[in-house]
Amino acid sequence: QVQLVESGGGLVQPGGSLRLSCAASGISSRINAMGWYRQAPGKQLELVARITIAGSTNYADSVKGRFTIFRDNARNAVYLQMNILKPEDTAVYFCNTYPARGSDWGQGTQVTVSS
């Protein structure tokens, strides 16, 4: 049974940093492309970053240069390092495969960027 557990969110000031973690079970990070997604209040779900099986990465224009996605296959985990956070980064963040599978969404982790 697939389980994706996100953690690491919290309340930070603009310009601050957070590292989000995604612990996966029932799927392998070695044979799946993975992504981080977010949903802000009143907005559609957005793909923030993705990493292929080979390790190449892609980012939404809004986070390029500030966010980094990486994985640890030995731990079957995916991470999102977020730097220079802005208020518009406020959202619930989710991990999933890329493309996402609808049955695999976890609870997400809340990121709030505010003074």
mmCIF file of C-alpha atoms in Angstrom:
data_model
loop_
_atom_site.group_PDB
_atom_site.id
_atom_site.type_symbol
_atom_site.label_atom_id
_atom_site.label_comp_id
_atom_site.label_asym_id
_atom_site.label_seq_id
_atom_site.Cartn_x
_atom_site.Cartn_y
_atom_site.Cartn_z
ATOM 1 C CA GLN A 1 0.000 0.000 0.000
ATOM 2 C CA VAL A 2 1.385 3.385 -1.018
ATOM 3 C CA GLN A 3 2.012 5.901 1.723
ATOM 4 C CA LEU A 4 3.540 9.356 1.297
ATOM 5 C CA VAL A 5 4.225 11.346 4.441
ATOM 6 C CA GLU A 6 5.271 14.990 4.157
ATOM 7 C CA SER A 7 6.924 16.867 7.001
ATOM 8 C CA GLY A 8 9.062 19.910 7.719
ATOM 9 C CA GLY A 9 6.622 22.745 7.180
ATOM 10 C CA GLY A 10 6.074 25.595 9.567
ATOM 11 C CA LEU A 11 5.884 29.341 10.038
ATOM 12 C CA VAL A 12 8.867 31.348 8.783
ATOM 13 C CA GLN A 13 9.656 34.980 8.075
ATOM 14 C CA PRO A 14 10.204 36.254 4.528
ATOM 15 C CA GLY A 15 13.747 35.450 3.473
ATOM 16 C CA GLY A 16 13.885 32.383 5.689
ATOM 17 C CA SER A 17 14.452 28.737 4.789
ATOM 18 C CA LEU A 18 12.762 25.383 5.288
ATOM 19 C CA ARG A 19 13.524 21.834 4.225
ATOM 20 C CA LEU A 20 10.564 19.595 3.469
ATOM 21 C CA SER A 21 10.812 15.811 3.625
ATOM 22 C CA CYS A 22 8.758 13.128 1.892
ATOM 23 C CA ALA A 23 8.982 9.600 3.246
ATOM 24 C CA ALA A 24 7.674 7.050 0.760
ATOM 25 C CA SER A 25 6.557 3.473 1.239
ATOM 26 C CA GLY A 26 4.938 1.123 -1.235
ATOM 27 C CA ILE A 27 6.722 2.863 -4.127
ATOM 28 C CA SER A 28 10.384 3.266 -4.995
ATOM 29 C CA SER A 29 12.098 6.580 -5.645
ATOM 30 C CA ARG A 30 14.527 4.674 -7.878
ATOM 31 C CA ILE A 31 11.885 3.738 -10.455
ATOM 32 C CA ASN A 32 9.543 6.725 -10.245
ATOM 33 C CA ALA A 33 9.945 10.339 -11.151
ATOM 34 C CA MET A 34 8.876 12.395 -8.144
ATOM 35 C CA GLY A 35 7.500 15.864 -7.663
ATOM 36 C CA TRP A 36 6.605 18.451 -5.080
ATOM 37 C CA TYR A 37 3.259 20.185 -5.469
ATOM 38 C CA ARG A 38 1.545 22.979 -3.590
ATOM 39 C CA GLN A 39 -1.902 24.460 -3.262
ATOM 40 C CA ALA A 40 -2.459 27.974 -1.980
ATOM 41 C CA PRO A 41 -5.870 29.146 -0.754
ATOM 42 C CA GLY A 42 -8.204 29.782 -3.672
ATOM 43 C CA LYS A 43 -5.704 28.520 -6.245
ATOM 44 C CA GLN A 44 -5.233 25.361 -8.263
ATOM 45 C CA LEU A 45 -2.714 22.694 -7.418
ATOM 46 C CA GLU A 46 0.697 23.661 -8.808
ATOM 47 C CA LEU A 47 3.725 21.556 -9.663
ATOM 48 C CA VAL A 48 6.660 23.230 -7.922
ATOM 49 C CA ALA A 49 9.540 20.899 -8.762
ATOM 50 C CA ARG A 50 10.202 17.454 -10.186
ATOM 51 C CA ILE A 51 13.089 15.036 -10.408
ATOM 52 C CA THR A 52 13.434 12.267 -12.981
ATOM 53 C CA ILE A 53 14.663 8.729 -12.429
ATOM 54 C CA ALA A 54 17.986 9.842 -13.913
ATOM 55 C CA GLY A 55 18.189 12.793 -11.519
ATOM 56 C CA SER A 56 17.476 15.773 -13.746
ATOM 57 C CA THR A 57 15.292 18.485 -12.217
ATOM 58 C CA ASN A 58 12.758 21.083 -13.311
ATOM 59 C CA TYR A 59 11.199 23.970 -11.417
ATOM 60 C CA ALA A 60 8.291 26.340 -11.711
ATOM 61 C CA ASP A 61 9.433 29.795 -12.793
ATOM 62 C CA SER A 62 8.261 31.255 -9.506
ATOM 63 C CA VAL A 63 10.741 29.193 -7.468
ATOM 64 C CA LYS A 64 13.761 28.865 -9.779
ATOM 65 C CA GLY A 65 16.965 29.795 -8.026
ATOM 66 C CA ARG A 66 15.370 29.485 -4.596
ATOM 67 C CA PHE A 67 14.145 25.868 -4.306
ATOM 68 C CA THR A 68 16.057 22.618 -4.803
ATOM 69 C CA ILE A 69 14.573 19.129 -5.092
ATOM 70 C CA PHE A 70 16.729 16.127 -4.287
ATOM 71 C CA ARG A 71 16.321 12.521 -3.226
ATOM 72 C CA ASP A 72 17.990 9.848 -1.155
ATOM 73 C CA ASN A 73 17.212 6.505 -2.755
ATOM 74 C CA ALA A 74 18.694 4.561 0.168
ATOM 75 C CA ARG A 75 16.106 6.152 2.448
ATOM 76 C CA ASN A 76 13.380 6.159 -0.236
ATOM 77 C CA ALA A 77 12.870 9.842 0.460
ATOM 78 C CA VAL A 78 12.531 13.077 -1.502
ATOM 79 C CA TYR A 79 13.315 16.536 -0.170
ATOM 80 C CA LEU A 80 12.629 20.150 -1.059
ATOM 81 C CA GLN A 81 15.072 22.778 0.166
ATOM 82 C CA MET A 82 13.358 26.169 0.141
ATOM 83 C CA ASN A 83 15.407 29.352 0.504
ATOM 84 C CA ILE A 84 14.588 33.057 0.355
ATOM 85 C CA LEU A 85 10.971 32.277 1.085
ATOM 86 C CA LYS A 86 8.305 34.767 0.057
ATOM 87 C CA PRO A 87 4.742 35.291 1.317
ATOM 88 C CA GLU A 88 3.436 33.942 -2.006
ATOM 89 C CA ASP A 89 5.076 30.597 -1.188
ATOM 90 C CA THR A 90 2.444 30.086 1.512
ATOM 91 C CA ALA A 91 0.594 26.858 0.694
ATOM 92 C CA VAL A 92 0.098 23.240 1.634
ATOM 93 C CA TYR A 93 2.926 21.233 0.076
ATOM 94 C CA PHE A 94 2.533 17.655 -1.151
ATOM 95 C CA CYS A 95 4.816 15.064 -2.677
ATOM 96 C CA ASN A 96 3.750 12.508 -5.253
ATOM 97 C CA THR A 97 5.002 10.745 -8.329
ATOM 98 C CA TYR A 98 5.272 12.684 -11.561
ATOM 99 C CA PRO A 99 2.763 12.514 -13.111
ATOM 100 C CA ALA A 100 0.810 12.362 -9.861
ATOM 101 C CA ARG A 101 -1.380 9.424 -8.994
ATOM 102 C CA GLY A 102 -4.686 10.521 -7.522
ATOM 103 C CA SER A 103 -4.914 7.724 -4.981
ATOM 104 C CA ASP A 104 -1.504 8.482 -3.445
ATOM 105 C CA TRP A 105 -1.892 12.000 -2.029
ATOM 106 C CA GLY A 106 -0.815 12.357 1.580
ATOM 107 C CA GLN A 107 -1.890 14.935 4.135
ATOM 108 C CA GLY A 108 0.648 17.530 3.042
ATOM 109 C CA THR A 109 2.591 19.955 5.201
ATOM 110 C CA GLN A 110 1.689 23.598 5.747
ATOM 111 C CA VAL A 111 4.199 26.306 4.889
ATOM 112 C CA THR A 112 3.358 29.815 6.025
ATOM 113 C CA VAL A 113 5.637 32.743 5.190
ATOM 114 C CA SER A 114 4.713 35.847 7.124
ATOM 115 C CA SER A 115 6.203 38.668 9.160
#
